[in-house]
Short mmCIF file of C-alpha atoms in Angstrom, two decimals:
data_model
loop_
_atom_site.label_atom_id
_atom_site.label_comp_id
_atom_site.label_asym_id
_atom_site.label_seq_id
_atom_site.Cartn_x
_atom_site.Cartn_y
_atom_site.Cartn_z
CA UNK A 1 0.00 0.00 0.00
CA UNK A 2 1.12 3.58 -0.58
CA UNK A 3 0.60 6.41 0.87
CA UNK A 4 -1.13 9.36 -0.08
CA UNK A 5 0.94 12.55 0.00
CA UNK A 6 0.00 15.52 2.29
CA UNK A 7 0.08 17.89 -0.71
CA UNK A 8 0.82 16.94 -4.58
CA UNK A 9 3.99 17.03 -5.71
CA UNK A 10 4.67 18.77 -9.31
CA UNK A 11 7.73 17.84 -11.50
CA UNK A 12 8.10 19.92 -15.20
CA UNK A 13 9.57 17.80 -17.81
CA UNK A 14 9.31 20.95 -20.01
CA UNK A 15 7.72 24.26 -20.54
CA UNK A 16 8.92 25.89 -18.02
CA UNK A 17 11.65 27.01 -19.47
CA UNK A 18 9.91 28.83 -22.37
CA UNK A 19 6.49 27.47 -24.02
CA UNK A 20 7.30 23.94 -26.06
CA UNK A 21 7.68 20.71 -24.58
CA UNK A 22 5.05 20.96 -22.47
CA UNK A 23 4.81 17.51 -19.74
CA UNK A 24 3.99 18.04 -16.00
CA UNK A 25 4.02 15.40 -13.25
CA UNK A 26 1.56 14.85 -10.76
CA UNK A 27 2.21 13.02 -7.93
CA UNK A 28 0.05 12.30 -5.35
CA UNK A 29 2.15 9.28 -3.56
CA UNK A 30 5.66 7.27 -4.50
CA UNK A 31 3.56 4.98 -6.38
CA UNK A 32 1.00 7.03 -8.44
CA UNK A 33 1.87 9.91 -10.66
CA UNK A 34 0.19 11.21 -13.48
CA UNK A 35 1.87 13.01 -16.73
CA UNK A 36 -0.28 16.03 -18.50
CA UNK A 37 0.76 16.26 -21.61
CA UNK A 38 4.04 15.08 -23.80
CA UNK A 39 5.04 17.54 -25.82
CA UNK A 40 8.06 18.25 -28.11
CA UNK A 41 10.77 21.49 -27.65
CA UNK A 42 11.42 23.43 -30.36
CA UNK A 43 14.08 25.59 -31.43
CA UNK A 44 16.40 26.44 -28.52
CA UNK A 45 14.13 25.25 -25.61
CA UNK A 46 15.50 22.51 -23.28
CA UNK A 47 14.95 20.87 -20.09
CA UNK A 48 16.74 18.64 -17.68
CA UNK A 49 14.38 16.07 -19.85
CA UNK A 50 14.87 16.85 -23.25
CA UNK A 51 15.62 19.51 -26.06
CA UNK A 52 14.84 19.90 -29.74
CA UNK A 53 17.49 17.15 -30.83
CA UNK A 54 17.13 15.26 -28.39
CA UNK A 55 13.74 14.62 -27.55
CA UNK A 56 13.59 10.97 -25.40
CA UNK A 57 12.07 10.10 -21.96
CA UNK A 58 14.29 10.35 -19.81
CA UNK A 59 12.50 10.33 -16.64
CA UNK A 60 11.05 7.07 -14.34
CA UNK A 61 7.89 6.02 -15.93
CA UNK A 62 7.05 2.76 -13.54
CA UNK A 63 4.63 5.00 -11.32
CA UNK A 64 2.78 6.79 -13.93
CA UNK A 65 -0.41 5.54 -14.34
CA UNK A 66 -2.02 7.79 -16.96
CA UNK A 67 -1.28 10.12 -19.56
CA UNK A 68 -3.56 13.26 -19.86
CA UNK A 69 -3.50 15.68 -22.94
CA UNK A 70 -5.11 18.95 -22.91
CA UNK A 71 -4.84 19.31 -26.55
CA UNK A 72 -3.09 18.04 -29.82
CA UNK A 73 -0.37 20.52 -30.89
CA UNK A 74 2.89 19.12 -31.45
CA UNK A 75 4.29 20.81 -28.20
CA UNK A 76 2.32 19.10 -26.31
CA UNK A 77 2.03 15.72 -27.72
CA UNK A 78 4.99 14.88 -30.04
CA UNK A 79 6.83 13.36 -27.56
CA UNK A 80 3.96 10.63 -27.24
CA UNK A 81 6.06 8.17 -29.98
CA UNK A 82 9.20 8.17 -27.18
CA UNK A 83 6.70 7.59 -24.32
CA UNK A 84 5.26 4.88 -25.64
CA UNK A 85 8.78 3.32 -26.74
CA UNK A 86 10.23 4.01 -23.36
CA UNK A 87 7.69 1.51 -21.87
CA UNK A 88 4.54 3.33 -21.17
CA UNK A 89 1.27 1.22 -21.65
CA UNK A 90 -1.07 2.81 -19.14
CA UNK A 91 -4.72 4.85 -20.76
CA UNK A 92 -4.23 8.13 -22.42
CA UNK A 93 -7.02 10.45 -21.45
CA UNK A 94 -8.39 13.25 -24.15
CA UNK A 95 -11.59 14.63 -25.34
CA UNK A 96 -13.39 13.23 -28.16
CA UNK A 97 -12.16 15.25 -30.60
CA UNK A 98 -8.79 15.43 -29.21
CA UNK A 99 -9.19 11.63 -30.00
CA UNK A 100 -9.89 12.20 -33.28
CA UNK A 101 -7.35 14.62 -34.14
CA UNK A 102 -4.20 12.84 -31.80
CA UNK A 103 -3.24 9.78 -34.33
CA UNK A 104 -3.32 12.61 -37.43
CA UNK A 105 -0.63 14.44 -35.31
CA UNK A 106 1.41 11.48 -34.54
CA UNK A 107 1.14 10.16 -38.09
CA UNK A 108 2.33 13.39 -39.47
CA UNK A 109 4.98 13.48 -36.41
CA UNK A 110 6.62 9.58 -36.78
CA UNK A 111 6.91 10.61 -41.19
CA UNK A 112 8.77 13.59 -40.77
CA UNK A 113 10.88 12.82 -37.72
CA UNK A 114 11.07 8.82 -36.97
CA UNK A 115 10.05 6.89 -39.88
CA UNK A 116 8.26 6.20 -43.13
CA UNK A 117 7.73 3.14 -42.71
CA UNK A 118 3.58 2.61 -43.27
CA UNK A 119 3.48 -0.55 -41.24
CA UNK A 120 5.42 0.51 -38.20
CA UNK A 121 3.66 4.01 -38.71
CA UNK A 122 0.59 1.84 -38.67
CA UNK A 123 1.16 -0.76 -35.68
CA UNK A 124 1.95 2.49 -33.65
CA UNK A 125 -1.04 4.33 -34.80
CA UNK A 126 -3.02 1.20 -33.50
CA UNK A 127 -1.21 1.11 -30.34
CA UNK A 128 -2.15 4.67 -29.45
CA UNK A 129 -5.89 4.08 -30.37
CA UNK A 130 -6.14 1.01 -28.25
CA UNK A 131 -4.79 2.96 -25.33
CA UNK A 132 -6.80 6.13 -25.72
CA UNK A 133 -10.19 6.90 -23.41
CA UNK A 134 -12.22 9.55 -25.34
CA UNK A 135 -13.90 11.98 -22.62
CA UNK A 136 -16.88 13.93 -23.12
CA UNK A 137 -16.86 18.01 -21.63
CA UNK A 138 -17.79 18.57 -18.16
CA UNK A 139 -17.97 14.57 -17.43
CA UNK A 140 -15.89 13.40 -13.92
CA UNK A 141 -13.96 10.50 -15.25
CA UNK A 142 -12.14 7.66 -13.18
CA UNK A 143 -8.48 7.59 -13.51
CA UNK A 144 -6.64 4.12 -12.99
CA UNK A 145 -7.47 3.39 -9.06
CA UNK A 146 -5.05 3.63 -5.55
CA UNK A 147 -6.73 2.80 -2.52
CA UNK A 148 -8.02 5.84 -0.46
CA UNK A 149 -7.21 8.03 -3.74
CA UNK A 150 -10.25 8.52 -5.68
CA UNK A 151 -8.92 10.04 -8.00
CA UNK A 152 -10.64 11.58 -11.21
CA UNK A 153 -10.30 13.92 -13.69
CA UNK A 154 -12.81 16.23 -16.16
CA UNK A 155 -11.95 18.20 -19.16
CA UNK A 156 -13.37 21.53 -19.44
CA UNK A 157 -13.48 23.59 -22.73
CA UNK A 158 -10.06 25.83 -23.45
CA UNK A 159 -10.98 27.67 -26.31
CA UNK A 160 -7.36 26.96 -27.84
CA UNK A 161 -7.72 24.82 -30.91
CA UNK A 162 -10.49 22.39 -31.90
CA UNK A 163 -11.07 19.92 -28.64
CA UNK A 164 -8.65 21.71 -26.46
CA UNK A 165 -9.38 21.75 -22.65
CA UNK A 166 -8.06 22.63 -18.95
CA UNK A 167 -8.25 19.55 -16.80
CA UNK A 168 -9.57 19.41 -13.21
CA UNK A 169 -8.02 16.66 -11.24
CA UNK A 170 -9.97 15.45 -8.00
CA UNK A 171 -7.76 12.94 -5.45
CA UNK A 172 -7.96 12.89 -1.86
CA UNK A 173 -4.87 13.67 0.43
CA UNK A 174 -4.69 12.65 4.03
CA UNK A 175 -5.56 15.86 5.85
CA UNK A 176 -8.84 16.89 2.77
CA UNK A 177 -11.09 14.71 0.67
CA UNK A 178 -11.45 16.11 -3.11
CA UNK A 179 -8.27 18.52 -3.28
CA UNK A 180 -8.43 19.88 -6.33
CA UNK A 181 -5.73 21.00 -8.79
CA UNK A 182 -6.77 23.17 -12.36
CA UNK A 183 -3.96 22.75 -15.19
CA UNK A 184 -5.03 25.21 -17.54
CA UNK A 185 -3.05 24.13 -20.79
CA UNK A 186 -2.83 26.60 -23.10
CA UNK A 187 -5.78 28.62 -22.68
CA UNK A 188 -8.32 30.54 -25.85
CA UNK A 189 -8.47 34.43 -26.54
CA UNK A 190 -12.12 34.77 -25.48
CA UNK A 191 -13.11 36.18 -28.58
CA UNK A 192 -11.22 33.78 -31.10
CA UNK A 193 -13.09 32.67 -34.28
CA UNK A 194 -14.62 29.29 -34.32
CA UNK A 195 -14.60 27.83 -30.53
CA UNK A 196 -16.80 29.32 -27.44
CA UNK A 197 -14.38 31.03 -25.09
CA UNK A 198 -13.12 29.30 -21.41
CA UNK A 199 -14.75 29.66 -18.63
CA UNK A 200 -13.05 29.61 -15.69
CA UNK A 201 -13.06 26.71 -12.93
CA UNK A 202 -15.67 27.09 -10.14
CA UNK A 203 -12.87 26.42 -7.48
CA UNK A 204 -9.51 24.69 -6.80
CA UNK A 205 -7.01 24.48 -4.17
CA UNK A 206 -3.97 24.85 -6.92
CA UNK A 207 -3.88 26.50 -10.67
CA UNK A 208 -1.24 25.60 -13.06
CA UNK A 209 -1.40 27.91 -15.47
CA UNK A 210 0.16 28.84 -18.64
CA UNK A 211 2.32 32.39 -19.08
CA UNK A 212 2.99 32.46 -22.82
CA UNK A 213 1.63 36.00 -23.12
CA UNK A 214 1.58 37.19 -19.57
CA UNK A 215 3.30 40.45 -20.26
CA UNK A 216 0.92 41.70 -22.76
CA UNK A 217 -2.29 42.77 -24.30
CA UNK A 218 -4.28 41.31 -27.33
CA UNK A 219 -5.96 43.90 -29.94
CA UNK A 220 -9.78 42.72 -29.41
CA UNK A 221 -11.09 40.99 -32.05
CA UNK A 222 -12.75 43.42 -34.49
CA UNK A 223 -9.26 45.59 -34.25
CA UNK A 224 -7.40 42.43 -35.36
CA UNK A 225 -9.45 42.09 -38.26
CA UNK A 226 -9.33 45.45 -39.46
CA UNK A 227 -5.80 45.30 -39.12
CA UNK A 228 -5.54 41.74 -41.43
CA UNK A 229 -7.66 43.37 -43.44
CA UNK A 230 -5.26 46.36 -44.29
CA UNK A 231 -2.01 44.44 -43.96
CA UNK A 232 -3.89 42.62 -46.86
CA UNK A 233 -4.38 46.24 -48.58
CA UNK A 234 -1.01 46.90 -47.97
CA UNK A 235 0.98 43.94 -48.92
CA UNK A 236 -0.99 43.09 -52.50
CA UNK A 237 -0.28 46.63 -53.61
CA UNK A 238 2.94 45.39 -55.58
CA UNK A 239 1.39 41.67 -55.93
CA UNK A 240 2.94 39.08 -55.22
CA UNK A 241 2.81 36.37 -52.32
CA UNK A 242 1.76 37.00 -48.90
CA UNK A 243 3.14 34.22 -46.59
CA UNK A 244 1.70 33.00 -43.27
CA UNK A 245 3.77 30.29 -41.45
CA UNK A 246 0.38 29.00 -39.54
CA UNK A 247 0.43 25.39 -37.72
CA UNK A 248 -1.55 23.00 -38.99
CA UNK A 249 -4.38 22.79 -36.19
CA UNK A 250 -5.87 26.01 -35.12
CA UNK A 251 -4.31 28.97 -36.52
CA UNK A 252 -4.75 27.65 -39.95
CA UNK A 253 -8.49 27.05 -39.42
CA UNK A 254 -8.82 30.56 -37.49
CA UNK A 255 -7.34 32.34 -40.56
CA UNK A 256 -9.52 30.85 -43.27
CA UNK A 257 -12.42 31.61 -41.06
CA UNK A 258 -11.29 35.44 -40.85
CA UNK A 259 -9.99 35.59 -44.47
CA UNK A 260 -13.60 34.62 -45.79
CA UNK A 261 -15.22 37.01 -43.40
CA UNK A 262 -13.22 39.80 -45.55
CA UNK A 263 -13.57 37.99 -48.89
CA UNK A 264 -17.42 38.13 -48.15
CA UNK A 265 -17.58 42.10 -46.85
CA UNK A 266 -15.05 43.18 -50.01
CA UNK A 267 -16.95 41.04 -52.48
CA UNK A 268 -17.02 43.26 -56.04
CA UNK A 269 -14.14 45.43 -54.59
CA UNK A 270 -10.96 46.24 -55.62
CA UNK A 271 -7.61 45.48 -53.84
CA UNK A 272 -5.92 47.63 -56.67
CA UNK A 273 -6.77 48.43 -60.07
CA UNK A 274 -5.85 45.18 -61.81
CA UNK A 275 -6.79 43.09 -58.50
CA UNK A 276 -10.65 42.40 -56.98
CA UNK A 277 -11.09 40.57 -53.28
CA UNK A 278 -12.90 37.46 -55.61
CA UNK A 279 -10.03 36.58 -57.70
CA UNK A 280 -7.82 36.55 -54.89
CA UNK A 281 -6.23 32.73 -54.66
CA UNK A 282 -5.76 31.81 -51.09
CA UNK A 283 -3.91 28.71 -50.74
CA UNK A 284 -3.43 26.10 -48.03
CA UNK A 285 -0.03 24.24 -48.75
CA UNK A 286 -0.57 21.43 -46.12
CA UNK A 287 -1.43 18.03 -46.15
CA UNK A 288 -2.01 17.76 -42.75
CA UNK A 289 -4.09 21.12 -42.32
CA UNK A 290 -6.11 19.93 -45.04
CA UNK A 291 -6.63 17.12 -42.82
CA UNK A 292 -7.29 19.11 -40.09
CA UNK A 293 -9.37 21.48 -42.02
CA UNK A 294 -11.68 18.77 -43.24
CA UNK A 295 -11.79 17.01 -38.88
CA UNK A 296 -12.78 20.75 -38.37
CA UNK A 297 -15.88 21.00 -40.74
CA UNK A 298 -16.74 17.07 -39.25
CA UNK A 299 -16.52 18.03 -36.00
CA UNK A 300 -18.85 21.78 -36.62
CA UNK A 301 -21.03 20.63 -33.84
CA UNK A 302 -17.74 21.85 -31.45
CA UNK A 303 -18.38 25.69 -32.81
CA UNK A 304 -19.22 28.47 -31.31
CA UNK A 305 -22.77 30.90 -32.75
CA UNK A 306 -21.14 32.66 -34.51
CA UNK A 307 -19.67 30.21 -36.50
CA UNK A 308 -23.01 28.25 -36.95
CA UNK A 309 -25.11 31.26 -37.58
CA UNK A 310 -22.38 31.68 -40.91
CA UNK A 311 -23.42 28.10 -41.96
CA UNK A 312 -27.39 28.24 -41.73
CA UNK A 313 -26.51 31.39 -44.23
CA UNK A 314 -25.39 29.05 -46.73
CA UNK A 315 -21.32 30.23 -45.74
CA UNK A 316 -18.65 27.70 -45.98
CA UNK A 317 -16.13 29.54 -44.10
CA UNK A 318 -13.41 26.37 -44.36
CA UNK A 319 -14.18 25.74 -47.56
CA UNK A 320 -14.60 28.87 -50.18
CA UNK A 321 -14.95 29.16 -53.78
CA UNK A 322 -11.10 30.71 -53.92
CA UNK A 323 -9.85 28.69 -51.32
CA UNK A 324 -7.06 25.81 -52.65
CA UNK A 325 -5.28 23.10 -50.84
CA UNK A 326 -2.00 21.97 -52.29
CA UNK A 327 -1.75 18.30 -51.71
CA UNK A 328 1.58 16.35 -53.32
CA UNK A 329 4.98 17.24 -52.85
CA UNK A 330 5.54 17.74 -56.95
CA UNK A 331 2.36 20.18 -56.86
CA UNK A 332 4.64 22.08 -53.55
CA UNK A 333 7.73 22.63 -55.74
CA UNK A 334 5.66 23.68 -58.89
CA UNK A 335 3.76 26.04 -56.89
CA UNK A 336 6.68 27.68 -54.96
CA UNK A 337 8.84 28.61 -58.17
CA UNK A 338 5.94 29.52 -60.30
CA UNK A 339 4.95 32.15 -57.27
CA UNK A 340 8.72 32.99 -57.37
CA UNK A 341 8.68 33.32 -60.69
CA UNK A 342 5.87 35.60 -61.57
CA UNK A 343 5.08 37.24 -58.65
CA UNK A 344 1.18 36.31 -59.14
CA UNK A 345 -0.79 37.39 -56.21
CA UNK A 346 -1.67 34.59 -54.00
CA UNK A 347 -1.92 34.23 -50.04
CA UNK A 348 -0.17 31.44 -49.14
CA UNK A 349 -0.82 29.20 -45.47
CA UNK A 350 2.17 27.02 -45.04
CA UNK A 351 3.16 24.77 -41.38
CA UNK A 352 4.74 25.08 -39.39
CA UNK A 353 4.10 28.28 -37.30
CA UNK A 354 7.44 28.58 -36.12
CA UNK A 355 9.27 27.79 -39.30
CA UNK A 356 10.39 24.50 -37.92
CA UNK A 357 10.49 22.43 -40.91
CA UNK A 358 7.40 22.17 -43.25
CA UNK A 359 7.11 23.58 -46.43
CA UNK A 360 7.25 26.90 -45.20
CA UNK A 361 11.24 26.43 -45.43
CA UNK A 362 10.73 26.29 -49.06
CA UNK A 363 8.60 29.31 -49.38
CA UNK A 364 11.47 30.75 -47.19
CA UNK A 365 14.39 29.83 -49.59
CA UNK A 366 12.38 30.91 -52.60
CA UNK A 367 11.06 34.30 -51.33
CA UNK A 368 12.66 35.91 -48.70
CA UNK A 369 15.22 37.63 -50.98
CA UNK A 370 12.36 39.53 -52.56
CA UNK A 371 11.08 42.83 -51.65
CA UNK A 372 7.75 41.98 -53.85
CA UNK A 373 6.63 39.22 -50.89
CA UNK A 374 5.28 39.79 -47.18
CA UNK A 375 5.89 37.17 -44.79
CA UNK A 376 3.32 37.95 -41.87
CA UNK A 377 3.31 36.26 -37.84
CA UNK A 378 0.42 35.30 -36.57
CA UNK A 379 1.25 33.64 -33.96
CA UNK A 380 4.49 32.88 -31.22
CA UNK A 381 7.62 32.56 -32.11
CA UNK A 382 9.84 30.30 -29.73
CA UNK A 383 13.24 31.26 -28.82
CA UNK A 384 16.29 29.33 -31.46
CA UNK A 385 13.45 28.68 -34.05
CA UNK A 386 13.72 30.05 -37.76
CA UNK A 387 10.59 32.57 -37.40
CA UNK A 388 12.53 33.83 -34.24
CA UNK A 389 14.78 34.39 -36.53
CA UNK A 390 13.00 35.97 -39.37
CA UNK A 391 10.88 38.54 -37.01
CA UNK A 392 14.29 39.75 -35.82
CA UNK A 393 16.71 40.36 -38.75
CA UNK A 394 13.99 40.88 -41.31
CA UNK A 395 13.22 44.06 -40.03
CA UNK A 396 16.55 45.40 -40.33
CA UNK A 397 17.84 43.84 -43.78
CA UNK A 398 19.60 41.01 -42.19
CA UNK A 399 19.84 37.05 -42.96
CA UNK A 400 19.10 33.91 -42.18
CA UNK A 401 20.47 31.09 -42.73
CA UNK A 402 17.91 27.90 -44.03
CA UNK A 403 19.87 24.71 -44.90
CA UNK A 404 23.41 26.07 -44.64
CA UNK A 405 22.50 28.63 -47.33
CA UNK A 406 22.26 32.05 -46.57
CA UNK A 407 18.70 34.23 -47.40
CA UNK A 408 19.02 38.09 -47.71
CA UNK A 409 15.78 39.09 -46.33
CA UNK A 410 14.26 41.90 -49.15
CA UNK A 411 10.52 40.77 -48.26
CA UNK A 412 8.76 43.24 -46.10
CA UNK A 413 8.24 41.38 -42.59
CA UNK A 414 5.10 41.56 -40.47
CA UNK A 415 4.23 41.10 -37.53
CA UNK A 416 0.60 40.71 -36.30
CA UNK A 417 0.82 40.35 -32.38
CA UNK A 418 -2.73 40.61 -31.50
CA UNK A 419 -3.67 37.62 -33.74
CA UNK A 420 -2.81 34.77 -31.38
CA UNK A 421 -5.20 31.57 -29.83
CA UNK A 422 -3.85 32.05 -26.01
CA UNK A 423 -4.74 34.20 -23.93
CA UNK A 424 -3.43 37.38 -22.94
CA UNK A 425 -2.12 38.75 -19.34
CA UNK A 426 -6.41 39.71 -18.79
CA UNK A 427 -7.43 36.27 -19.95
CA UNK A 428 -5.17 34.84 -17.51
CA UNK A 429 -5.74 36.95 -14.67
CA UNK A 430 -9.24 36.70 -15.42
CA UNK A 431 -9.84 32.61 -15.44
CA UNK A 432 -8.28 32.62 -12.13
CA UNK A 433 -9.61 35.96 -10.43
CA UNK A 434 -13.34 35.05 -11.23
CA UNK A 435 -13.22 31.41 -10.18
CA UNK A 436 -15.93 31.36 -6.80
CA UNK A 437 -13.64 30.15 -4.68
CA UNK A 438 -10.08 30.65 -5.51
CA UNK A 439 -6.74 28.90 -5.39
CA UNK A 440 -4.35 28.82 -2.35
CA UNK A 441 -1.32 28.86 -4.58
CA UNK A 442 -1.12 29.40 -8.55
CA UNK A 443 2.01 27.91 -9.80
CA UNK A 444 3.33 29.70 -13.18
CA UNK A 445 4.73 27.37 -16.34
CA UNK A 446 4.77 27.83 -20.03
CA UNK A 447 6.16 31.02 -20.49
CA UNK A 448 9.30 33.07 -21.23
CA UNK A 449 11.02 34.75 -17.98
CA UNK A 450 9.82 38.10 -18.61
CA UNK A 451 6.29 37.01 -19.36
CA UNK A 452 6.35 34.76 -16.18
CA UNK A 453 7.01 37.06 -13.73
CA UNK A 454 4.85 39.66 -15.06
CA UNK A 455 2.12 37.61 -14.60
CA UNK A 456 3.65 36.47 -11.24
CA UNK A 457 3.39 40.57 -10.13
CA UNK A 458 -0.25 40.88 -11.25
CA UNK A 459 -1.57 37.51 -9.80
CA UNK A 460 -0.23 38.25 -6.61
CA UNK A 461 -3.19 40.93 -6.06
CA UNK A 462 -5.56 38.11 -6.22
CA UNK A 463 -3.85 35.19 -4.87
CA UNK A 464 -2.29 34.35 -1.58
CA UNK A 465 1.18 32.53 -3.43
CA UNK A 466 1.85 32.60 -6.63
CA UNK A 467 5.73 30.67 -7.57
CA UNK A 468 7.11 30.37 -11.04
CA UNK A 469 8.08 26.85 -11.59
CA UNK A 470 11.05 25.66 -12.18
#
């Protein structure tokens, strides 16, 4: 028999040290731990656990009983293929659509960094479903039992990407019955596109939350639009491409969603004289966030009003008469040199976010050195990575360098900061100040320093201890 700790113990195999890798241990005696999330680092990011290059299990895995994932982005799950290799069998605990979405990730994650192999890609894929436990919204769920534990968990909506959640997890310790700890994964700007906005926990006695954007304010929704809307203006003037390094899963979706929102208002208009909003190509050059797209329009039921209202109007805003996906790799060459080439307007929505690999490097190679493209952020970019890069130097004329060659950056670099799926420093202070009864402690992850303890000064109005993990 084991017994129970006093208070939870909390171990970080990542994302503390910036916001990838995400995988945090919960232990509640010697025998009985639980991980939320496995995530892969990116770029520069490393922990006593992992890095980029190196991204194995290294820690004890005999006592952890279950796997929990908030949600399916790569830095939070692509470390699943080395978990599962390093001996873990135990359930893996997701929403339903998480479900649906997790073995597209890992697919896509085992081709481009493990194997091609189909059948080993396959048997793995297999594993993984056989050891997944789909979970409804707002259900208490069982986890795997420990005497005197009773210990459960329930996924609440996040508002982050398609299925995303926070996760409440119920045990009992010696000295209270039902303690209650809130890991908020990475939490939705309430008024994203698509998904109903979070809404904060009723109570807990400790708050993990996320920091990625603790130091800073969002534009609200309608400014961000008007303001994609004129970068838009702006960078077709000249023609040519307009590049968006967008991950698959979520931003990709939340883009097309806002980009036929304008194509719909500016119908009949003119971008420039030679140039209306309905002849305006926009192209998705992803296999996977076609696949994604497509899980997206399946799973419309998950959508907020908003979204649904568009659809009873006879919209399609994820599929649109000038919308194109770009499927084969041949068709991804073609397309990148004739775009090079002629300089035909097109906006182009390429993985991954961070330029990590993808075929955003080859849009990269091909048209950085021109001042006729735009390359425009949406969303973070992590420490080490290419679009790090690229945001920096671009700016000032500078380089990068993509495949040992070096790229003269001529294109005109944007950066839209208000156009992001987490939440900012009032989204954060906000799910934990208006919970009923709120947390003891709040314990700060997911974030880089600055943002941390900026979030760390304003939390401490509300809370009695707030600590930045480490």
């Amino acid at each position: 028999m084991s017994t129970l700790y006093t208070s939870p113990q909390f171990i970080h195999h990542g994302a503390v040290d910036g916001v990838t890798g995400s995988c945090h241990e919960y232990r509640i005696s010697d025998n009985y731990g639980l991980l939320i999330d496995c995530g892969l680092f990116q770029g520069a990011e490393v922990s006593s656990s992992g890095s980029a290059s190196k991204p194995h299990i290294t820690f004890p895995l005999a006592h952890i009983r279950a796997l929990i994932v908030t949600h399916v982005h790569i830095d939070h799950v692509g470390r699943i293929p080395y978990l599962l290799a390093a001996g873990f069998t135990g359930p893996i605990f997701c929403t339903t659509a998480s479900a649906t979405l997790l073995p597209l990730v890992l697919e896509d994650a085992l081709k481009v960094g493990v194997t091609r192999d189909e059948a080993l890609i396959n048997a793995f894929l297999a594993r993984v479903r056989r050891q997944l436990v789909p979970c409804e919204f707002k259900r208490w769920m069982a986890l795997p039992a420990l005497e005197g534990a009773a210990a459960k968990v329930r996924f609440q909506p996040a508002g982050h990407i398609l299925g995303s959640a926070y996760i409440e997890l119920s045990h009992n310790t010696p000295t209270k019955k039902a303690y209650k700890t809130v890991f908020s994964g990475d939490l939705g700007a309430p008024y994203a596109p698509l998904l109903p906005a979070p809404k904060p926990p009723y109570a807990a006695d400790e708050v993990v939350i996320e920091s990625t954007y603790g130091d800073r304010l969002h534009d609200n929704r309608r400014q961000r639009i008007k303001r994609l809307e004129q970068v838009l203006l702006h960078s077709l003037q000249d023609n040519g491409t307009v590049l968006f390094p967008a991950f698959s899963i979520g931003r990709t979706q939340e883009l097309l969603y806002e980009l036929e929102a304008i194509i719909y208002r500016l119908r009949g208009q003119k971008i420039h004289q030679n140039l209306h909003w309905d002849e305006l190509q926009i192209i998705v050059d992803s296999p996977l966030a076609a696949k994604f797209t497509q899980a997206y329009t399946e799973l419309k039921s998950c959508w907020d009003n908003e979204a649904k209202q568009r659809l009873r109007q006879g919209r399609h805003p994820l599929s649109f008469t000038q919308l194109h996906t770009i499927d084969s790799h041949s068709q991804h060459l073609d397309l990148v040199q004739f775009l090079a080439r002629t300089k035909q307007p097109a906006i182009v929505i390429a993985a991954s976010g961070m330029c990590e690999g993808g075929r955003v490097i080859n849009y990269s190679t091909a048209l950085l050195a021109d001042k006729a493209h735009q390359v425009v952020f949406v969303g973070y970019q992590a420490r080490g990575t290419l679009g790090a890069a690229i945001q920096r130097f671009g700016p000032q004329g500078g380089y990068v360098d993509i495949d040992g060659q070096r790229i003269y950056i001529g294109a005109e670099i944007i950066t839209l900061s208000g156009y992001s799926a987490h939440a900012d420093q009032a989204g954060l202070i906000n799910f934990v100040n208006r919970m009923v009864r709120k947390p003891q402690r709040v314990r700060i992850v997911h974030g880089d320093n600055n943002a941390k303890q900026a979030l760390q000064r304003t939390l401490a109005a509300y809370v009695n201890e707030v600590v930045i993990s480490v």
